[in-house]
Amino acid sequence: MTIETGRSDNLADLLRTGAAALTARWVELAAAPLRGRLSPAELERELSELYGALLSGVDSGARDVAAEPYAELRGQLADLSRRRARAGFTPSETAIAVFALKQALFEFVDRDDAQGGLREVVVFSQLLDALGLQTFETYAKAREEVIDEQAEQLLELTTPVVKLWDGVLAVPLVGTLDSARTQVVMEKLLEALVTTGAAHAIIDITGVLAVDTQVAQHLLKTVMAARLMGAECTISGIRPHIAQTIVALGIEFGDITTKSSLADALRHALRRSGVDVVTADRRG
Amino acid sequence: MSAVERIPILKIGDVLLASIQVDLQDRDVLALQEDLAEKITATGAHGVILDISAVDIVDSFIGRMFATIASTSRLFDAHTVVVGMRPAVAITLVELGLTLGEVRTALDLEKGLAILAELGERAPR
């Protein structure tokens, strides 16, 4: 957005002279909708930084936020937005941090020279801001719903429990394992053990690229839970670098059977259930 | 306070079967432990099966009692098998960090009986 103005120095002057008062009021206004979920000290630090960057941008005379003088400000805003999103703030609560300065500035100017017309514009502009935020909020919510839905579908799709043999179940895991997914795997596998009455289960992690301590814990818990239910659980297909990670993290697999390939695990399970695999003698 | 729920103990061959159909209170399990000990001495059974397929909720006390029952039974030379544990119960016990010690587990009653038969063969009396 480009705004042409012949009084750019006035704006810079205004921002510089009113820096202390404006920042203080800005922090006050921005803190209100957050209802204490962010400490005032932190908010003040963030907004002071923003104010400094904004001032240097305005000082350069440029009025296009995509221009070079605003690069630092854009970076800081991106960081702030990301932090807010991670902390679970809504889009409105995030954007209010920027809009609040406008209110602070209007109040500041208004105190100096009160004009009837300006006040009308301010009120209307606030109304429009609120409407804009409302639009954005709804948009973000709709997007999140779509993402949640897809994530759920993916979770369902990517964790099938398959039957390899009578009494032998397998869960081939592919992709990234996080705690939520391992939890789903755990529940699905245990449910399947009950419904099929299978005494052996194999968790194959050939397609898993990384394992952290939490995931390893979940896998261990799954194996222990299966054991409590009376089924034996084998983990197969641990990749070399995952094996190294597991050892480096100091995770103890204890007496849990691990096999290098799914085939080995199946042979182990068959042998345990008393089935012997032999090559047919074709000569006789 | 309701009276102590006595869990019926059935005898099949030389195996005792206690099928728990209600949500367990601490004193119910204590009563079960006493009853089982008496019944094992009276019948000379070589195996005990605890069927918990109808149990939804297990706490750490009850989880530990299973281990205690198993240890007690071992003194009478009887093995204990817990059968039909539900996934939710298994997850709870793992989250509580409980291991069942000497207790063997099986998916259902049939597999539990098979385990006891196998254990009986291994150590003929």
Coordinates of C-alpha atoms in Angstrom, one line a residue:
Chain A
M1 CA 0.0 0.0 0.0
T2 CA 1.5 3.3 -1.0
I3 CA 0.3 6.6 0.5
E4 CA 1.6 9.8 -1.1
T5 CA 2.1 12.5 1.3
G6 CA 4.1 15.7 1.2
R7 CA 4.4 15.8 5.0
S8 CA 6.5 12.8 5.6
D9 CA 8.9 14.7 7.8
N10 CA 6.0 15.8 9.9
L11 CA 5.0 12.2 10.6
A12 CA 8.6 11.2 11.4
D13 CA 8.8 14.2 13.8
L14 CA 5.5 13.3 15.4
L15 CA 6.5 9.7 15.9
R16 CA 9.9 10.8 17.4
T17 CA 8.6 13.5 19.7
G18 CA 5.7 11.3 21.0
A19 CA 7.8 8.1 21.2
A20 CA 7.5 7.6 24.9
A21 CA 3.9 8.5 25.2
L22 CA 2.9 6.6 22.1
T23 CA 4.7 3.4 23.0
A24 CA 3.3 3.4 26.5
R25 CA -0.3 3.9 25.3
W26 CA 0.3 1.3 22.5
V27 CA 1.4 -1.3 25.0
E28 CA -1.6 -0.5 27.2
L29 CA -4.0 -0.8 24.3
A30 CA -2.4 -4.0 22.9
A31 CA -2.4 -5.7 26.3
A32 CA -6.1 -5.3 26.9
P33 CA -7.4 -7.9 24.5
L34 CA -4.7 -10.4 25.4
R35 CA -6.1 -10.5 29.0
G36 CA -2.8 -11.1 30.7
R37 CA -1.7 -14.1 28.6
L38 CA 1.4 -12.2 27.7
S39 CA 3.5 -10.5 30.4
P40 CA 3.5 -6.7 30.1
A41 CA 7.3 -6.6 30.1
E42 CA 7.5 -8.9 27.1
L43 CA 4.8 -7.1 25.2
E44 CA 6.6 -3.8 25.9
R45 CA 9.9 -5.2 24.7
E46 CA 8.3 -6.5 21.5
L47 CA 6.4 -3.3 20.7
S48 CA 9.4 -1.0 21.5
E49 CA 11.4 -3.0 19.0
L50 CA 8.6 -2.6 16.5
Y51 CA 8.3 1.1 17.2
G52 CA 12.0 1.6 16.6
A53 CA 11.9 -0.2 13.3
L54 CA 8.8 1.6 12.2
L55 CA 10.4 5.0 13.1
S56 CA 13.5 4.2 11.0
G57 CA 11.2 3.2 8.1
V58 CA 9.2 6.3 8.3
D59 CA 12.3 8.4 8.7
S60 CA 13.6 7.2 5.4
G61 CA 10.7 8.9 3.7
A62 CA 9.5 5.7 2.0
R63 CA 5.8 4.9 2.5
D64 CA 5.7 1.5 0.8
V65 CA 5.9 -1.3 3.4
A66 CA 7.4 -3.6 0.7
A67 CA 10.3 -1.2 0.3
E68 CA 13.8 -1.8 1.7
P69 CA 13.7 0.6 4.7
Y70 CA 10.8 -1.5 6.2
A71 CA 12.7 -4.8 5.8
E72 CA 13.6 -4.9 9.5
L73 CA 10.0 -4.1 10.5
R74 CA 8.6 -6.8 8.3
G75 CA 11.0 -9.3 9.8
Q76 CA 10.1 -8.4 13.3
L77 CA 6.4 -8.5 12.5
A78 CA 6.8 -12.0 10.9
D79 CA 8.6 -13.2 14.1
L80 CA 5.9 -11.7 16.3
S81 CA 3.1 -13.3 14.3
R82 CA 4.8 -16.6 14.4
R83 CA 5.3 -16.5 18.1
R84 CA 1.6 -15.5 18.6
A85 CA 0.4 -18.4 16.4
R86 CA 2.6 -20.9 18.3
A87 CA 1.3 -19.6 21.6
G88 CA -2.3 -20.1 20.4
F89 CA -3.5 -16.6 19.9
T90 CA -6.2 -15.9 17.4
P91 CA -5.6 -13.9 14.2
S92 CA -7.4 -10.9 15.7
E93 CA -5.4 -10.9 18.9
T94 CA -2.3 -11.0 16.8
A95 CA -3.3 -8.2 14.4
I96 CA -4.5 -6.0 17.2
A97 CA -0.9 -5.5 18.2
V98 CA -0.4 -3.4 15.0
F99 CA -3.8 -1.7 14.9
A100 CA -3.5 -0.6 18.5
L101 CA -0.8 1.9 17.5
K102 CA -3.3 3.6 15.2
Q103 CA -5.6 4.2 18.1
A104 CA -2.7 5.4 20.2
L105 CA -1.6 7.8 17.5
F106 CA -5.2 9.2 17.0
E107 CA -5.5 9.8 20.7
F108 CA -2.1 11.6 20.7
V109 CA -3.0 13.8 17.7
D110 CA -6.5 14.5 19.0
R111 CA -5.1 15.8 22.2
D112 CA -3.0 18.4 20.3
D113 CA -5.6 19.7 17.9
A114 CA -9.1 18.4 18.2
Q115 CA -11.1 18.5 14.9
G116 CA -14.6 17.2 14.6
G117 CA -14.1 15.6 11.2
L118 CA -11.0 13.7 12.2
R119 CA -12.9 12.1 15.1
E120 CA -15.6 10.8 12.7
V121 CA -12.9 9.3 10.5
V122 CA -11.2 7.7 13.4
V123 CA -14.4 6.0 14.6
F124 CA -15.2 4.8 11.1
S125 CA -11.7 3.5 10.5
Q126 CA -11.9 1.5 13.8
L127 CA -15.2 0.0 12.6
L128 CA -13.6 -1.0 9.3
D129 CA -10.6 -2.5 11.1
A130 CA -12.9 -4.6 13.2
L131 CA -14.8 -5.8 10.2
G132 CA -11.6 -6.6 8.4
L133 CA -10.3 -8.6 11.4
Q134 CA -13.7 -10.4 11.5
T135 CA -13.3 -11.4 7.9
F136 CA -9.8 -12.6 8.5
E137 CA -10.7 -14.5 11.6
T138 CA -13.4 -16.4 9.8
Y139 CA -11.1 -17.1 6.9
A140 CA -8.4 -18.5 9.2
K141 CA -10.9 -20.6 11.1
A142 CA -12.2 -22.1 7.9
R143 CA -8.6 -22.9 6.8
E144 CA -7.8 -24.5 10.1
E145 CA -10.9 -26.7 9.9
V146 CA -9.8 -27.9 6.5
I147 CA -6.3 -28.6 7.8
D148 CA -7.6 -30.4 10.9
E149 CA -9.9 -32.5 8.7
Q150 CA -7.1 -33.5 6.4
A151 CA -4.7 -34.3 9.3
E152 CA -7.4 -36.5 10.8
Q153 CA -7.9 -38.3 7.5
L154 CA -4.2 -38.7 7.1
L155 CA -4.0 -40.2 10.6
E156 CA -6.7 -42.7 9.7
L157 CA -5.2 -43.5 6.3
T158 CA -1.6 -44.0 7.3
T159 CA -2.0 -46.5 10.2
P160 CA -3.5 -49.7 8.9
V161 CA -3.4 -52.8 10.9
V162 CA -2.9 -55.8 8.5
K163 CA -3.1 -59.5 9.1
L164 CA 0.0 -61.3 7.9
W165 CA -0.9 -64.8 9.0
D166 CA -3.4 -66.5 11.3
G167 CA -2.7 -64.9 14.6
V168 CA 0.0 -62.5 13.3
L169 CA -0.8 -58.8 12.9
A170 CA 1.4 -56.1 11.5
V171 CA 1.4 -52.3 11.5
P172 CA 3.7 -50.9 8.8
L173 CA 4.5 -47.4 9.8
V174 CA 5.5 -44.9 7.1
G175 CA 6.5 -41.3 7.4
T176 CA 7.0 -39.1 10.4
L177 CA 6.0 -40.4 13.8
D178 CA 4.8 -38.0 16.3
S179 CA 3.2 -38.7 19.7
A180 CA -0.4 -38.3 18.4
R181 CA 0.2 -40.8 15.6
T182 CA 2.0 -43.3 17.8
Q183 CA -1.0 -43.0 20.2
V184 CA -3.4 -43.8 17.4
V185 CA -1.2 -46.8 16.3
M186 CA -1.1 -48.0 19.9
E187 CA -4.9 -47.9 20.3
K188 CA -5.6 -49.4 16.9
L189 CA -3.2 -52.2 17.4
L190 CA -4.5 -53.1 20.8
E191 CA -8.1 -53.0 19.6
A192 CA -7.2 -55.3 16.7
L193 CA -5.5 -57.7 19.1
V194 CA -8.8 -58.0 20.9
T195 CA -11.0 -58.3 17.9
T196 CA -8.8 -60.8 16.0
G197 CA -7.4 -62.7 19.0
A198 CA -4.0 -62.6 17.4
A199 CA -1.2 -63.5 19.8
H200 CA 1.6 -61.8 17.8
A201 CA 2.0 -58.3 16.6
I202 CA 4.8 -56.8 14.5
I203 CA 5.4 -53.0 14.4
D204 CA 7.4 -52.3 11.3
I205 CA 9.2 -49.0 11.2
T206 CA 11.1 -49.4 7.9
G207 CA 9.3 -46.3 6.5
V208 CA 10.0 -44.1 9.5
L209 CA 12.7 -41.6 9.0
A210 CA 13.2 -40.3 12.5
V211 CA 12.5 -41.4 16.1
D212 CA 12.8 -39.2 19.2
T213 CA 12.7 -40.2 22.8
Q214 CA 8.9 -39.6 23.1
V215 CA 8.1 -41.7 20.1
A216 CA 10.4 -44.5 21.4
Q217 CA 8.6 -44.3 24.7
H218 CA 5.3 -44.7 23.0
L219 CA 6.5 -47.7 21.0
L220 CA 7.8 -49.2 24.2
K221 CA 4.5 -48.6 25.9
T222 CA 2.6 -50.2 23.0
V223 CA 4.8 -53.3 23.3
M224 CA 4.3 -53.4 27.1
A225 CA 0.6 -52.9 26.8
A226 CA 0.3 -55.7 24.2
R227 CA 2.3 -57.9 26.5
L228 CA -0.1 -57.2 29.4
M229 CA -3.0 -58.2 27.2
G230 CA -1.2 -61.5 26.5
A231 CA 0.2 -60.8 23.0
E232 CA 3.8 -60.7 21.9
C233 CA 5.0 -57.7 20.1
T234 CA 8.0 -57.4 17.8
I235 CA 9.6 -54.2 16.4
S236 CA 11.2 -54.6 13.0
G237 CA 12.8 -52.6 10.3
I238 CA 14.8 -50.2 12.5
R239 CA 17.0 -48.2 10.1
P240 CA 20.8 -47.9 10.9
H241 CA 20.7 -44.3 11.7
I242 CA 17.6 -44.7 13.9
A243 CA 19.4 -47.5 15.7
Q244 CA 22.2 -45.1 16.3
T245 CA 19.8 -42.5 17.6
I246 CA 18.2 -44.9 19.9
V247 CA 21.5 -46.0 21.4
A248 CA 22.7 -42.4 21.6
L249 CA 19.6 -41.3 23.4
G250 CA 20.1 -44.2 25.8
I251 CA 16.7 -45.7 25.2
E252 CA 16.6 -49.3 26.6
F253 CA 14.5 -51.7 24.6
G254 CA 15.1 -54.3 27.3
D255 CA 13.8 -57.7 26.5
I256 CA 11.7 -56.5 23.6
T257 CA 12.3 -58.5 20.5
T258 CA 13.6 -56.4 17.6
K259 CA 14.3 -57.8 14.1
S260 CA 16.1 -56.1 11.2
S261 CA 13.4 -56.9 8.6
L262 CA 9.7 -57.6 8.5
A263 CA 10.4 -61.0 7.1
D264 CA 12.6 -61.9 10.0
A265 CA 9.9 -60.7 12.4
L266 CA 7.3 -62.8 10.6
R267 CA 9.5 -65.9 10.7
H268 CA 10.0 -65.3 14.4
A269 CA 6.3 -64.9 15.1
L270 CA 5.5 -68.0 13.1
R271 CA 8.1 -70.0 14.9
R272 CA 6.7 -68.9 18.2
S273 CA 3.2 -69.9 17.2
G274 CA 4.5 -73.3 16.2
V275 CA 4.5 -72.9 12.4
D276 CA 7.6 -74.0 10.6
V277 CA 8.5 -72.6 7.1
V278 CA 10.3 -75.0 4.9
T279 CA 11.2 -74.9 1.2
A280 CA 9.3 -77.6 -0.7
D281 CA 11.6 -80.4 -1.9
R282 CA 11.0 -80.4 -5.7
R283 CA 13.3 -83.3 -6.5
G284 CA 11.1 -85.8 -4.8
Chain B
M1 CA -21.6 -49.1 52.2
S2 CA -22.6 -52.2 50.3
A3 CA -21.4 -55.6 51.4
V4 CA -18.2 -57.0 50.0
E5 CA -18.8 -58.4 46.5
R6 CA -17.8 -62.0 46.6
I7 CA -16.4 -63.0 43.2
P8 CA -17.4 -66.6 42.4
I9 CA -14.5 -69.0 41.9
L10 CA -15.2 -71.9 39.5
K11 CA -13.2 -75.1 39.3
I12 CA -12.5 -76.6 35.9
G13 CA -10.3 -79.7 36.1
D14 CA -7.4 -78.5 38.2
V15 CA -7.8 -74.9 37.2
L16 CA -9.6 -72.3 39.2
L17 CA -11.4 -69.6 37.3
A18 CA -12.4 -66.3 38.8
S19 CA -14.4 -64.2 36.3
I20 CA -14.7 -60.6 37.4
Q21 CA -17.8 -59.0 36.1
V22 CA -18.0 -55.9 38.2
D23 CA -15.8 -52.8 38.6
L24 CA -13.5 -53.8 41.4
Q25 CA -13.3 -52.1 44.8
D26 CA -10.1 -52.6 46.8
R27 CA -11.9 -54.7 49.4
D28 CA -13.4 -57.0 46.7
V29 CA -9.9 -57.8 45.5
L30 CA -8.7 -58.4 49.0
A31 CA -11.6 -60.8 49.5
L32 CA -10.8 -62.5 46.2
Q33 CA -7.2 -63.0 47.2
E34 CA -8.3 -64.7 50.5
D35 CA -10.9 -66.9 48.8
L36 CA -8.4 -68.0 46.1
A37 CA -5.8 -68.9 48.6
E38 CA -8.3 -71.0 50.5
K39 CA -9.7 -72.6 47.4
I40 CA -6.2 -73.5 46.0
T41 CA -5.3 -75.3 49.3
A42 CA -8.7 -77.0 49.4
T43 CA -8.6 -78.3 45.8
G44 CA -4.9 -78.5 45.0
A45 CA -5.4 -76.7 41.8
H46 CA -2.3 -76.0 39.6
G47 CA -3.6 -73.0 37.8
V48 CA -5.6 -69.8 38.5
I49 CA -7.2 -67.8 35.7
L50 CA -8.4 -64.3 36.4
D51 CA -10.8 -63.2 33.7
I52 CA -11.0 -59.4 33.6
S53 CA -12.5 -59.0 30.2
A54 CA -15.5 -57.1 31.7
V55 CA -13.3 -54.8 33.8
D56 CA -13.1 -51.2 32.5
I57 CA -11.2 -49.5 35.3
V58 CA -8.1 -50.7 37.1
D59 CA -6.0 -48.6 39.5
S60 CA -2.5 -49.2 40.8
F61 CA -3.7 -51.0 43.9
I62 CA -5.7 -53.5 41.9
G63 CA -2.9 -53.9 39.4
R64 CA -0.5 -54.7 42.3
M65 CA -3.0 -57.1 43.7
F66 CA -2.9 -59.2 40.6
A67 CA 0.9 -59.6 41.2
T68 CA 0.2 -60.4 44.8
I69 CA -2.3 -63.1 43.9
A70 CA 0.2 -64.6 41.5
S71 CA 3.0 -64.6 44.1
T72 CA 0.6 -66.2 46.7
S73 CA -0.5 -68.8 44.2
R74 CA 3.1 -69.7 43.4
L75 CA 3.5 -70.7 47.0
F76 CA 0.9 -73.3 46.4
D77 CA 2.6 -74.2 43.2
A78 CA -0.1 -72.7 41.0
H79 CA 0.5 -70.4 38.1
T80 CA -1.7 -67.4 37.5
V81 CA -2.9 -66.1 34.1
V82 CA -4.8 -62.9 33.7
V83 CA -6.9 -63.1 30.6
G84 CA -9.0 -60.7 28.5
M85 CA -7.4 -57.4 29.5
R86 CA -8.9 -54.6 27.6
P87 CA -6.7 -52.1 25.6
A88 CA -7.6 -49.2 27.8
V89 CA -6.8 -51.1 31.0
A90 CA -3.4 -52.3 29.5
I91 CA -2.6 -48.7 28.5
T92 CA -3.5 -47.5 32.0
L93 CA -1.3 -50.1 33.7
V94 CA 1.6 -49.2 31.4
E95 CA 1.1 -45.5 32.1
L96 CA 1.1 -46.2 35.8
G97 CA 4.4 -48.0 35.2
L98 CA 3.1 -51.3 36.7
T99 CA 4.5 -54.6 35.7
L100 CA 2.6 -57.7 36.7
G101 CA 5.6 -59.6 37.9
E102 CA 5.0 -63.4 37.7
V103 CA 1.6 -63.0 36.2
R104 CA 1.2 -64.5 32.7
T105 CA -1.3 -62.9 30.4
A106 CA -3.4 -64.2 27.6
L107 CA -5.9 -62.7 25.1
D108 CA -8.8 -64.9 26.0
L109 CA -9.8 -67.8 28.3
E110 CA -8.9 -70.4 25.7
K111 CA -5.3 -69.2 25.3
G112 CA -5.1 -68.8 29.1
L113 CA -6.0 -72.5 29.5
A114 CA -3.5 -73.4 26.8
I115 CA -0.7 -71.6 28.7
L116 CA -1.6 -73.4 32.0
A117 CA -1.6 -76.7 30.2
E118 CA 1.8 -76.0 28.7
L119 CA 3.2 -74.9 32.1
G120 CA 1.7 -78.1 33.7
E121 CA 3.4 -80.3 31.1
R122 CA 6.8 -78.6 31.5
A123 CA 6.7 -79.4 35.3
P124 CA 5.0 -82.7 35.6
R125 CA 3.7 -83.6 39.1

